[in-house]
Coordinates of C-alpha atoms in Angstrom, one line a residue:
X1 CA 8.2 32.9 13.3
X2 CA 7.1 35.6 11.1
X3 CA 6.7 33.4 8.3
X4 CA 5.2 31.1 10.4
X5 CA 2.0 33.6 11.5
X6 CA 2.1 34.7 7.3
X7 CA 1.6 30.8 6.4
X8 CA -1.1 30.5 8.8
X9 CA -3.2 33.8 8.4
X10 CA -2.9 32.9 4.7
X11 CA -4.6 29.2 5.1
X12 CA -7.1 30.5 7.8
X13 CA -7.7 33.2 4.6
X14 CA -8.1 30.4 1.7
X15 CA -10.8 28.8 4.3
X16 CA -12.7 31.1 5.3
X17 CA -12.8 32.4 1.6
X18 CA -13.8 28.7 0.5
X19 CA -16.6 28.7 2.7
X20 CA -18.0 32.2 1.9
X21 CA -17.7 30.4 -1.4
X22 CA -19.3 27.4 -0.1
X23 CA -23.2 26.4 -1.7
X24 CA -23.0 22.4 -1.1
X25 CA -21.2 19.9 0.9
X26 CA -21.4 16.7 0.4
X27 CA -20.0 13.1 1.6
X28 CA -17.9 10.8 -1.2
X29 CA -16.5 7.6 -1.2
X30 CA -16.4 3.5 -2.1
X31 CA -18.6 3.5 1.5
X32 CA -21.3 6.0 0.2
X33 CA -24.3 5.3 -2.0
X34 CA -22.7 7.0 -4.8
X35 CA -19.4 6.1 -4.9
X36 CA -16.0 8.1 -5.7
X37 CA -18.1 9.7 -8.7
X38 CA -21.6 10.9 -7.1
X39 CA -21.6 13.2 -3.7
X40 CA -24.2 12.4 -1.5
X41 CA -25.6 16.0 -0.2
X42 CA -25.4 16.7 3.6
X43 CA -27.8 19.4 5.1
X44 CA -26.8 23.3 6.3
X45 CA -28.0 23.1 10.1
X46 CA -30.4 26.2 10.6
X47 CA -28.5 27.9 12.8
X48 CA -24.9 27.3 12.3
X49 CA -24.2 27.8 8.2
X50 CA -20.6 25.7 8.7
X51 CA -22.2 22.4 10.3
X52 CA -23.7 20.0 7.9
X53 CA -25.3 16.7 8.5
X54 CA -26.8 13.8 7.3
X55 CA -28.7 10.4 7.8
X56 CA -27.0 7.7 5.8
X57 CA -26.1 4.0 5.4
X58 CA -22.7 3.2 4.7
X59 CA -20.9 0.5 3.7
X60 CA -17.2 -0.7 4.5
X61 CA -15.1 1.1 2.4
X62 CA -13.8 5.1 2.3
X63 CA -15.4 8.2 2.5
X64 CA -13.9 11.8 2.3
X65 CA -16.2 15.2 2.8
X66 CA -15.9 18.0 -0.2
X67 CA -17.8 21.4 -1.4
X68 CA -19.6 22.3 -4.4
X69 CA -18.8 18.5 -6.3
X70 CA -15.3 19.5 -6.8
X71 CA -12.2 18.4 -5.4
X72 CA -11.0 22.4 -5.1
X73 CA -12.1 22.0 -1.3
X74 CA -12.4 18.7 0.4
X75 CA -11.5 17.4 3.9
X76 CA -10.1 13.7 5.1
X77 CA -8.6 12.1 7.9
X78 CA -7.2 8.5 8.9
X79 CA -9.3 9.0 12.2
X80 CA -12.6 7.1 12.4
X81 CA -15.3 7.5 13.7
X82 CA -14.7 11.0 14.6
X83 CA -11.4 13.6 13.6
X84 CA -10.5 16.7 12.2
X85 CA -10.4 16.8 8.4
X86 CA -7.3 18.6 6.7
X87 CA -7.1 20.1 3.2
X88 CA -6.4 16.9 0.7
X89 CA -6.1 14.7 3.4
X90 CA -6.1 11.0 3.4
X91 CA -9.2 8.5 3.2
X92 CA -11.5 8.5 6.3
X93 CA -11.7 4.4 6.8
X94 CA -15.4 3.5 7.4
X95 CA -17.5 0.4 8.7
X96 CA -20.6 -0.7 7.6
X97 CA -23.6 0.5 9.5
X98 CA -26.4 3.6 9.4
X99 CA -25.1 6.7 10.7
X100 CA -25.8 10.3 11.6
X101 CA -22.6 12.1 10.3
X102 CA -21.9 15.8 10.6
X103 CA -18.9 18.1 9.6
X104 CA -17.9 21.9 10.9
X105 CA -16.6 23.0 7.6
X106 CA -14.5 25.8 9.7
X107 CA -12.4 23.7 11.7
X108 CA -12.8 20.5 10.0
X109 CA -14.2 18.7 12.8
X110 CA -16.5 15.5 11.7
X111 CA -18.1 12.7 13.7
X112 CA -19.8 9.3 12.5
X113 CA -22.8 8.2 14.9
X114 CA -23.3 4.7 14.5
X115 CA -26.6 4.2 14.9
X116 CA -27.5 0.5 15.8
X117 CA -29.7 -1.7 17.9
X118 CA -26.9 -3.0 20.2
X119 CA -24.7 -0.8 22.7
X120 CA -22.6 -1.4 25.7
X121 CA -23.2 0.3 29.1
X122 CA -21.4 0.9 32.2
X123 CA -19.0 3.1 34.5
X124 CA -16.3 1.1 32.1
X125 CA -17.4 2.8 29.2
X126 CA -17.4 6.5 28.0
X127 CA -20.8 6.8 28.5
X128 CA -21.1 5.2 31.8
X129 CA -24.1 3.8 33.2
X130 CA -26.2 7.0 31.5
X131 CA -25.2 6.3 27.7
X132 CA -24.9 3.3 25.9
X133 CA -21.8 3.4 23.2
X134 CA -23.5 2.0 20.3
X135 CA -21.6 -1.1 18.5
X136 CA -20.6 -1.9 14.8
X137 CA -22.5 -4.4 12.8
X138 CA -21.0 -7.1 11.3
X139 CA -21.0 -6.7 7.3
X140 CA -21.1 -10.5 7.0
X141 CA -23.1 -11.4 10.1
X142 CA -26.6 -9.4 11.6
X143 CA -26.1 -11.2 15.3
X144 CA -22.5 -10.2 15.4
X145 CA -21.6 -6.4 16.4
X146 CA -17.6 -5.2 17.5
X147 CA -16.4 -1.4 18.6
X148 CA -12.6 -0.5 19.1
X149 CA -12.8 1.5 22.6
X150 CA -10.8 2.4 25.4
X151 CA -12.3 1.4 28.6
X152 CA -11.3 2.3 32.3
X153 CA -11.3 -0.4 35.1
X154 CA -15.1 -1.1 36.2
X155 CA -18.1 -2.6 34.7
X156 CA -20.0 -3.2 31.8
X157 CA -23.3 -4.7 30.2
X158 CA -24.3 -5.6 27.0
X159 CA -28.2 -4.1 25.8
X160 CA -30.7 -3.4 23.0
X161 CA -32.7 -0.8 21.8
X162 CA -30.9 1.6 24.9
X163 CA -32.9 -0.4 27.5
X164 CA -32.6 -2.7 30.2
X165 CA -35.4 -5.3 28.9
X166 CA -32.8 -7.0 26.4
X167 CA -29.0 -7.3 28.1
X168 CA -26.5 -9.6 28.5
X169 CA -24.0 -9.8 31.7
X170 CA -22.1 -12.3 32.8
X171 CA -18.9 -12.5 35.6
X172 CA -16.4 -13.6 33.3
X173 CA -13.9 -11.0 31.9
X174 CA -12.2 -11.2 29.4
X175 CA -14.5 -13.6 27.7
X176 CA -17.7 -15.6 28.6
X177 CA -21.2 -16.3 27.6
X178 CA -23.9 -13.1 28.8
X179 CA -27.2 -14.0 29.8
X180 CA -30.3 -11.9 30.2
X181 CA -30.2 -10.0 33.3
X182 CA -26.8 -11.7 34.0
X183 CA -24.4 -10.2 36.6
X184 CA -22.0 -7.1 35.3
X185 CA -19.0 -7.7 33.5
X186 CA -15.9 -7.2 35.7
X187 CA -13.3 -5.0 33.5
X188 CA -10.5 -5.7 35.6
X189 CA -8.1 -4.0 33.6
X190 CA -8.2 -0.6 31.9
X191 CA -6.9 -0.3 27.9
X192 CA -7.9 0.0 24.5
X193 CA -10.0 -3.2 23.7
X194 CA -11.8 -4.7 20.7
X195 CA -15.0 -6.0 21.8
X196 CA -17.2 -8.8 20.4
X197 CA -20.8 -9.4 21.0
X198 CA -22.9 -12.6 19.0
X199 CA -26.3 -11.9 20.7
X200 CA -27.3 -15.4 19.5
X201 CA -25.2 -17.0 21.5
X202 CA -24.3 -14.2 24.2
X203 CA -20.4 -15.1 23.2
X204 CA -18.6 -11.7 24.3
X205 CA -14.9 -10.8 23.7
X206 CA -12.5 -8.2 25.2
X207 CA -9.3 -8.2 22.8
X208 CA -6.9 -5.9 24.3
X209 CA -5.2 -3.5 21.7
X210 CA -1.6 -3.7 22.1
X211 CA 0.7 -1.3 20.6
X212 CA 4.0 -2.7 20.0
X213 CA 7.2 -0.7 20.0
X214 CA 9.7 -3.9 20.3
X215 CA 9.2 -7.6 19.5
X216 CA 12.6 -9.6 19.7
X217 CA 13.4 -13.2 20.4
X218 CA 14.5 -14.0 24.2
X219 CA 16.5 -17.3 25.6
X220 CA 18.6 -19.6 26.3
X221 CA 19.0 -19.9 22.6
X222 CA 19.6 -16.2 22.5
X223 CA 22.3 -16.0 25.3
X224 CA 19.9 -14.4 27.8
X225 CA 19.8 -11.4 26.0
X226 CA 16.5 -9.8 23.5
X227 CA 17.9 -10.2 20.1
X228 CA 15.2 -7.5 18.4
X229 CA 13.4 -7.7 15.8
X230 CA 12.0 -4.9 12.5
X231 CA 8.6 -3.8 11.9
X232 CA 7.5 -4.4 8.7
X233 CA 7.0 -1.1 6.7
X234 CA 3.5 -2.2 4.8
X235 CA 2.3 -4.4 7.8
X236 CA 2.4 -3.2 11.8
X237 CA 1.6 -6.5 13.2
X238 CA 4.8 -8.4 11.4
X239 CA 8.1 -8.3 12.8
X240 CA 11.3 -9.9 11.1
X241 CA 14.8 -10.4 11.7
X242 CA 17.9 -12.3 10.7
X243 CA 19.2 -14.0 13.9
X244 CA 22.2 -15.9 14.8
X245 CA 20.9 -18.6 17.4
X246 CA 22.8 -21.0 19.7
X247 CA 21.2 -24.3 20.8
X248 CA 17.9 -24.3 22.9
X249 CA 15.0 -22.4 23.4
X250 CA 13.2 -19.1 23.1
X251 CA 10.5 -17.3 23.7
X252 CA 8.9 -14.1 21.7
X253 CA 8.7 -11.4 23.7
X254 CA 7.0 -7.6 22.7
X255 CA 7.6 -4.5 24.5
X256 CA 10.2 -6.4 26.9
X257 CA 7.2 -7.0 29.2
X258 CA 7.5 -10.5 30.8
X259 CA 3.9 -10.7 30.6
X260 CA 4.2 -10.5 27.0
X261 CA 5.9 -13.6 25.8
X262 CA 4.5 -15.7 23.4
X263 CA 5.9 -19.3 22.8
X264 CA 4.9 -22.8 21.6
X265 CA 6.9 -26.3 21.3
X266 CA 6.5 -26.2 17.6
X267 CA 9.4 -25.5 15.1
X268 CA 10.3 -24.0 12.4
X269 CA 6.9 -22.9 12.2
X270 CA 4.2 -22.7 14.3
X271 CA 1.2 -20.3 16.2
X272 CA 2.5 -19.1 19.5
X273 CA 0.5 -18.5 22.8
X274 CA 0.9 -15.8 25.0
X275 CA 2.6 -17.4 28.2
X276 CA 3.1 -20.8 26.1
X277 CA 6.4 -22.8 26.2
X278 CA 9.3 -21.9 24.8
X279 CA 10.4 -22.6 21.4
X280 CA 13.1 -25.2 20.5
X281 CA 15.7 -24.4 18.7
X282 CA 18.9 -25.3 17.1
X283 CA 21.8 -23.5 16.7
X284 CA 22.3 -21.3 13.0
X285 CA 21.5 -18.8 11.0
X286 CA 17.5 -18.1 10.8
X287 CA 15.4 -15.3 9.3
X288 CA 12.4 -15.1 11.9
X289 CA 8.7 -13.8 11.5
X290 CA 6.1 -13.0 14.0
X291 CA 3.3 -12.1 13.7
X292 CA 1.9 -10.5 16.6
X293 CA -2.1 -10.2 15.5
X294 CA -2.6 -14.1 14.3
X295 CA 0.8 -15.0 16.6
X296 CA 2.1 -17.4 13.6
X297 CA 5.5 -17.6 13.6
X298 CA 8.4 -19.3 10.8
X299 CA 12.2 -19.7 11.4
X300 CA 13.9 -20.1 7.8
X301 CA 17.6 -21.3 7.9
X302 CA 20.0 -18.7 6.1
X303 CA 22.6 -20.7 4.2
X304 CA 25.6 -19.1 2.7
X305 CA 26.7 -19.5 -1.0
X306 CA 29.7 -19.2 -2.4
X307 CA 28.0 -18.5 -6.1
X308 CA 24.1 -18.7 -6.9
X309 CA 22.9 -18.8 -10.8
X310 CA 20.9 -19.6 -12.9
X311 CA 20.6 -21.9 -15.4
X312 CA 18.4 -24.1 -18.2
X313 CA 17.4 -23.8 -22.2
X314 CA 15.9 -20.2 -21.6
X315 CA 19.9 -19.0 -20.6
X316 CA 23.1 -18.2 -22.5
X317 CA 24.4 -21.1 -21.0
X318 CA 21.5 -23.9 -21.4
X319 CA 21.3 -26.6 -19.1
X320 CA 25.0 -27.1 -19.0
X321 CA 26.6 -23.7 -17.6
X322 CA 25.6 -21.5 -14.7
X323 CA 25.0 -18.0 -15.3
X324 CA 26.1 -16.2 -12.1
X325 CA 24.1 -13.8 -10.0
X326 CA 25.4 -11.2 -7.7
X327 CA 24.7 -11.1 -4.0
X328 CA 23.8 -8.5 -2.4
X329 CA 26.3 -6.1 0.3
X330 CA 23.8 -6.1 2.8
X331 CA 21.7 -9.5 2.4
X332 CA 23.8 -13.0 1.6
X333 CA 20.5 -13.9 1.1
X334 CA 19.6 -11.9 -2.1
X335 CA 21.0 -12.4 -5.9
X336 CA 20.2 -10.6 -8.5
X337 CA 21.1 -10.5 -12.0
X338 CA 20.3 -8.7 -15.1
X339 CA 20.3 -10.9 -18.5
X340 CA 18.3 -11.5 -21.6
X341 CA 16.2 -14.6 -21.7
X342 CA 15.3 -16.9 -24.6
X343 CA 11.4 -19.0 -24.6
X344 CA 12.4 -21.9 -22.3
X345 CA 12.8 -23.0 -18.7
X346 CA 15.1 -22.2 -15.9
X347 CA 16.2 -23.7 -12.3
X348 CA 18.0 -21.4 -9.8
X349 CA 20.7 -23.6 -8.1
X350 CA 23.9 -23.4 -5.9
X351 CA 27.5 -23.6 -6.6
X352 CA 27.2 -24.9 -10.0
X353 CA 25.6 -28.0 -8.2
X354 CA 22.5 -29.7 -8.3
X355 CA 22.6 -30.7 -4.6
X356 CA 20.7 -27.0 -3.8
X357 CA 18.5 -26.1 -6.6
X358 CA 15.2 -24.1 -6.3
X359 CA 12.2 -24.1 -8.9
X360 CA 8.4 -23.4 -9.1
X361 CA 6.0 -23.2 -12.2
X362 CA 5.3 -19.7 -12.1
X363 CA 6.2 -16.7 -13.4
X364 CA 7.6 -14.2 -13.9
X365 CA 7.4 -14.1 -10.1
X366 CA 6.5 -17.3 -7.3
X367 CA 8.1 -18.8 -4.7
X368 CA 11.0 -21.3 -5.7
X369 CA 11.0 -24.9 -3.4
X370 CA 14.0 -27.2 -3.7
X371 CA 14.2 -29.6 -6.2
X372 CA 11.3 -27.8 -7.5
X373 CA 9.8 -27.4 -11.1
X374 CA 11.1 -25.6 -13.6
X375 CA 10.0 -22.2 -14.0
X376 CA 8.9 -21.6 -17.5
X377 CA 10.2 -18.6 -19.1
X378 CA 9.0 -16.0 -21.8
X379 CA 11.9 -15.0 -24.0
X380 CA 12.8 -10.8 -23.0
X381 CA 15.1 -9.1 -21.0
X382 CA 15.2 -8.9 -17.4
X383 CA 16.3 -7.9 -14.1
X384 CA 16.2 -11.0 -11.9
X385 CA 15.8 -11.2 -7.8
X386 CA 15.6 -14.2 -5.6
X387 CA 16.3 -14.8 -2.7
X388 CA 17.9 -18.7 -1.3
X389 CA 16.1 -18.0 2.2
X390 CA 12.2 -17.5 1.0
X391 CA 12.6 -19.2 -2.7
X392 CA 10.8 -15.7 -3.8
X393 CA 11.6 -14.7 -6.9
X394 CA 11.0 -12.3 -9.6
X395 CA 11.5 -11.4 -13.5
X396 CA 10.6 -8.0 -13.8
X397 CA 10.6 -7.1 -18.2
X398 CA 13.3 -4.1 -18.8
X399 CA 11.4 -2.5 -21.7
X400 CA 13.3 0.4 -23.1
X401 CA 11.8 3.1 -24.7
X402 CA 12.9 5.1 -28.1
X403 CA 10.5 8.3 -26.6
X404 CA 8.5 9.2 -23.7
X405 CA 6.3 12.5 -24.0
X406 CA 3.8 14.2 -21.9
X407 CA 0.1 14.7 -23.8
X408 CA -3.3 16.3 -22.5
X409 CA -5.1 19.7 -22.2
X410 CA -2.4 21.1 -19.4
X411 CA 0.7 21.2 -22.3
X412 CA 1.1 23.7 -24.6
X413 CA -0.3 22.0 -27.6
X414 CA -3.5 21.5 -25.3
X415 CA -4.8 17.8 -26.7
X416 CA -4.8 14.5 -26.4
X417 CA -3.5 13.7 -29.7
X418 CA -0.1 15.6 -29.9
X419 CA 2.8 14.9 -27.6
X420 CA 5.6 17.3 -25.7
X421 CA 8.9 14.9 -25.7
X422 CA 11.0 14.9 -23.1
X423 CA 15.0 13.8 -23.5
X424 CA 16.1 10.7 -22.8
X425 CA 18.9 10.4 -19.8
X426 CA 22.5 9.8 -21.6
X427 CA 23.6 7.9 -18.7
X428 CA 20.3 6.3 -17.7
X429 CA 18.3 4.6 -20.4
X430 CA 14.9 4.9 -17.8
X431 CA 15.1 8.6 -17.2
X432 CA 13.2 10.7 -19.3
X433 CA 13.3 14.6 -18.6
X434 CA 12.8 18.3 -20.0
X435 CA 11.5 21.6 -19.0
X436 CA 7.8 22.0 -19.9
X437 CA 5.4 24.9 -19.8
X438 CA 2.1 23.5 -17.8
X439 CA -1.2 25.2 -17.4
X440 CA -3.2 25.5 -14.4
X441 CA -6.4 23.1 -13.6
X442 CA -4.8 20.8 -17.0
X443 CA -5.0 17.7 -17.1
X444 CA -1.7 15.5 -18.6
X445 CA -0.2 11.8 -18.9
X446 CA 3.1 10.1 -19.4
X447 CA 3.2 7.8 -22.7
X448 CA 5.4 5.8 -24.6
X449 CA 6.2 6.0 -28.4
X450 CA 3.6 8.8 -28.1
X451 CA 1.1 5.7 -28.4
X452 CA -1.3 4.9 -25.5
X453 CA -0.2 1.0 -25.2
X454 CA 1.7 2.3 -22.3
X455 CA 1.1 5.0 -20.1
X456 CA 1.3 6.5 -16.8
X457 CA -0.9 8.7 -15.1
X458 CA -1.9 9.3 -10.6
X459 CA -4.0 11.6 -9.4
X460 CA -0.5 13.2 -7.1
X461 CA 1.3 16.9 -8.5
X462 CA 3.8 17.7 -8.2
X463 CA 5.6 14.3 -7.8
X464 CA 4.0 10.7 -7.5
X465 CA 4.1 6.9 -8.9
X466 CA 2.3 6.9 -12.5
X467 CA 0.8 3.3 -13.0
X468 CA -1.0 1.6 -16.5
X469 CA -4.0 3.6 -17.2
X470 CA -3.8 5.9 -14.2
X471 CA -5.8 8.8 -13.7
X472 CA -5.3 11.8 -15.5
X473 CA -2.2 14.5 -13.6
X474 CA -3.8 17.3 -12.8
X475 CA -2.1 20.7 -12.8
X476 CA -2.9 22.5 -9.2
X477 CA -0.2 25.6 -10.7
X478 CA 0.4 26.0 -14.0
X479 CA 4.2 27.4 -15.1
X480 CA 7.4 26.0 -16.5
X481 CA 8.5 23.0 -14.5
X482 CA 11.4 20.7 -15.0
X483 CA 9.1 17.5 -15.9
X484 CA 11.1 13.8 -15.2
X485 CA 10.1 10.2 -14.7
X486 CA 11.4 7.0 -14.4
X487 CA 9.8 4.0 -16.8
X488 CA 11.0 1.4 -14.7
X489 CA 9.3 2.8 -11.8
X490 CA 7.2 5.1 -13.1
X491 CA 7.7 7.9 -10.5
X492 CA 7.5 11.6 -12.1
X493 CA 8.4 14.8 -10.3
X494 CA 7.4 18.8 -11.8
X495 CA 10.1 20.6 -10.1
X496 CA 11.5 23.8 -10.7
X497 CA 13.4 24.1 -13.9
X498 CA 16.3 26.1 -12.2
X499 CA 16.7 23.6 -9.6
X500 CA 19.8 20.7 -9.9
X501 CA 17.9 16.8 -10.4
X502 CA 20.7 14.1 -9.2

């Protein structure tokens, strides 16, 4: 607890300090006028030295709030249109539109006013009949406005200009056509909605939010029971799942909600309908996506393999002998293989037969169809993955390095001509480590045969993923660190040197 109250009093410290400190604030980012390299200036309110504001149009894109043009003190949030702003924190996600923005620079606090011609009104809304919530302007389309809001049960209007001589109203919920001076929307249900207005055409749309915590498969073909699905980790709205099926039908079902089944007479693939028939199905092995925000769906039949290779002119073997993959312990779906290639073609195929064979003509990565093309190869070393469910496959280049060295102002030689080596790992031929002495507010990169055809940099200390030409590592505390990364991956870590790296 004690250490607790001595962490906190010293960050309350560092911010009040930084804004005694404080002699502009401004707003950056891909959504501002000036991009990620020019701050747009906010104004100091009159009264209240830590709110700033400003009148601005921004675009879709990212914006984050700092002080003084320098990233020493900045603010962001994943919240939109209002939040609090923490210290380094992530990209606030913007929409197009002209806005009055403001930001309490002692607690962090910011809003975004959208400031457009079209709103909606009514004991529904946040405002209720007294405010109108003003909408979002479509980027693409000027008679086309959304908003993401939660709405109770009651009524609502569409209007311009926050006044009754332009509306639209209709009795129809949760779509339907408004007309001028039509009746009041019925919002028979309360939740968070997306909501659609084309003031062309008076087309309105209600799009419940849904947050799922389940999606699974549910049937005859199931048993009777919910075989569940996994979320995907880069996209929310997929779900996947290798299921074993029996003969008949099924439905998709989220949040094991009845109401929220989703099925269509279409198979193996197909786009589902909330309360649509059920899906038919025979019995096997299938890896299953849903999607639950475009509801398209695909059921892939997983086939098991005593041996998967690969073979043509391009491999040790040539067209006449396999070279054997290895499956993986937790997926009979997923071979890999390491190997050095020769300029040519190559065909995956199945127990040293042609009868299942997979090809495409890309590379170093595609998706493989059977009885496709050949892929055509470029002679190298590589580490191959593919998988006999998907056909997707890739070659990714093992390129081993004689050094690796850290360069730039924050070393000890201080310049960007002269590298600091690090060791290469005995036991890992990627690994590249030593203990370095850094300086604070330096700036360093990774590189290669202490040449700049390949290097690594991020914007992340003490640890991140360097990419080609990344940005320049700046040092936030300068010391001696244990310095390591990875040239397969390129993921570095500045640890401390005392401590044990596995």
């Amino acid at each position: 607890m004690k250490r607790y109250l001595l962490l906190t009093t010293l960050f309350l410290t560092m911010i009040l300090t930084a804004n005694a400190q404080i002699t502009s604030v401004g707003i950056i980012g891909s959504a501002t006028p000036g991009g990620w390299d020019n701050d747009t200036d906010m104004a100091q309110d009159a009264t209240n030295p830590d709110l700033w504001t400003i009148n601005i149009t921004l675009i879709d894109g990212a914006a984050k709030f700092r002080t003084n043009d320098d990233w020493a003190v900045n603010w962001g949030s994943a919240d939109f249109p209002r939040g609090v702003g923490e210290q380094d924190g992530a990209d606030i996600p913007v929409f197009a539109g002209e806005y009055f923005v403001s930001l309490n620079t002692a607690t962090g606090e910011y809003d975004f006013q959208v400031m457009s011609p079209i709103g909606i009104i009514g004991d529904a809304t946040p405002g209720g009949w007294d405010n109108d919530t003003d909408m979002y302007n479509d980027s693409s389309d000027s008679t086309k406005f959304f908003i993401e809001l939660s709405l109770n049960a009651g009524e609502a209007k569409f209007r311009k200009d926050d006044d009754w001589a332009v509306n639209w109203g209709s009795d129809e919920f949760p779509m339907g056509i408004g007309t001028q001076d039509g009746p009041n929307i019925p919002v028979s249900k309360a939740g968070d909605y997306r909501i659609t207005l084309d003031t062309v055409t008076g087309a309105y749309n209600f799009e419940e939010l849904i947050t799922f915590a389940s999606v699974g498969l549910t049937g005859d073909a199931t048993g009777g029971m919910t075989m569940y699905m996994t979320q995907d980790a880069n996209n929310a709205n997929l779900w996947r799942g290798n299921l074993e099926l029996g003969d008949g039908e099924a439905h998709f079902i989220g949040n094991d909600d009845m109401a929220l089944q989703w099925g269509s007479m279409d198979f193996p693939t197909g786009t589902a309908e909330l309360g649509g028939p059920a899906i038919p199905r025979t019995a096997g092995n299938w890896s299953v996506t849903f999607n639950t925000e475009d509801l398209t769906y695909e059921f892939l039949e997983i086939l098991n393999f005593a041996s998967v290779g690969i073979i043509g002119d391009a491999t040790p073997g040539g067209w006449d002998t396999d070279t054997d993959m290895n499956v993986d312990a937790m997926d009979a779906s997923q071979w890999n293989l390491r190997i050095v290639l020769a300029d040519g073609e190559a065909k995956f195929r199945a127990d040293d037969d042609w009868v299942f064979n997979w090809g495409a003509g890309d590379f170093p990565m595609g998706v493989a169809l059977l009885d496709g093309a050949n892929i055509p190869i470029t002679a190298g070393e590589y580490i191959i993955d593919f998988n006999t469910t998907t056909g997707d496959y890739l070659f990714t280049e093992i390129i081993v390095f004689d050094t690796v060295g850290i360069i730039g102002t924050g070393t000890t030689i201080a310049n960007w001509d002269d590298d600091v080596f690090l060791d290469k790992d005995p036991d890992n031929e990627f690994h590249f480590s030593s203990v370095v002495a850094l300086t604070q507010d330096g700036e360093i990169k990774f590189r290669a045969n202490a040449d700049w055809t390949v290097n690594w940099g991020a914007v992340d200390f003490p640890a991140g993923v360097g990419t080609q030409d990344g940005d320049n590592i700046i040092i936030t505390t300068g010391g001696n660190y244990l310095a390591s990364i990875y040239t397969d991956t390129g993921a570095y870590s500045f640890s401390d040197p005392s401590s044990v790296e596995e």
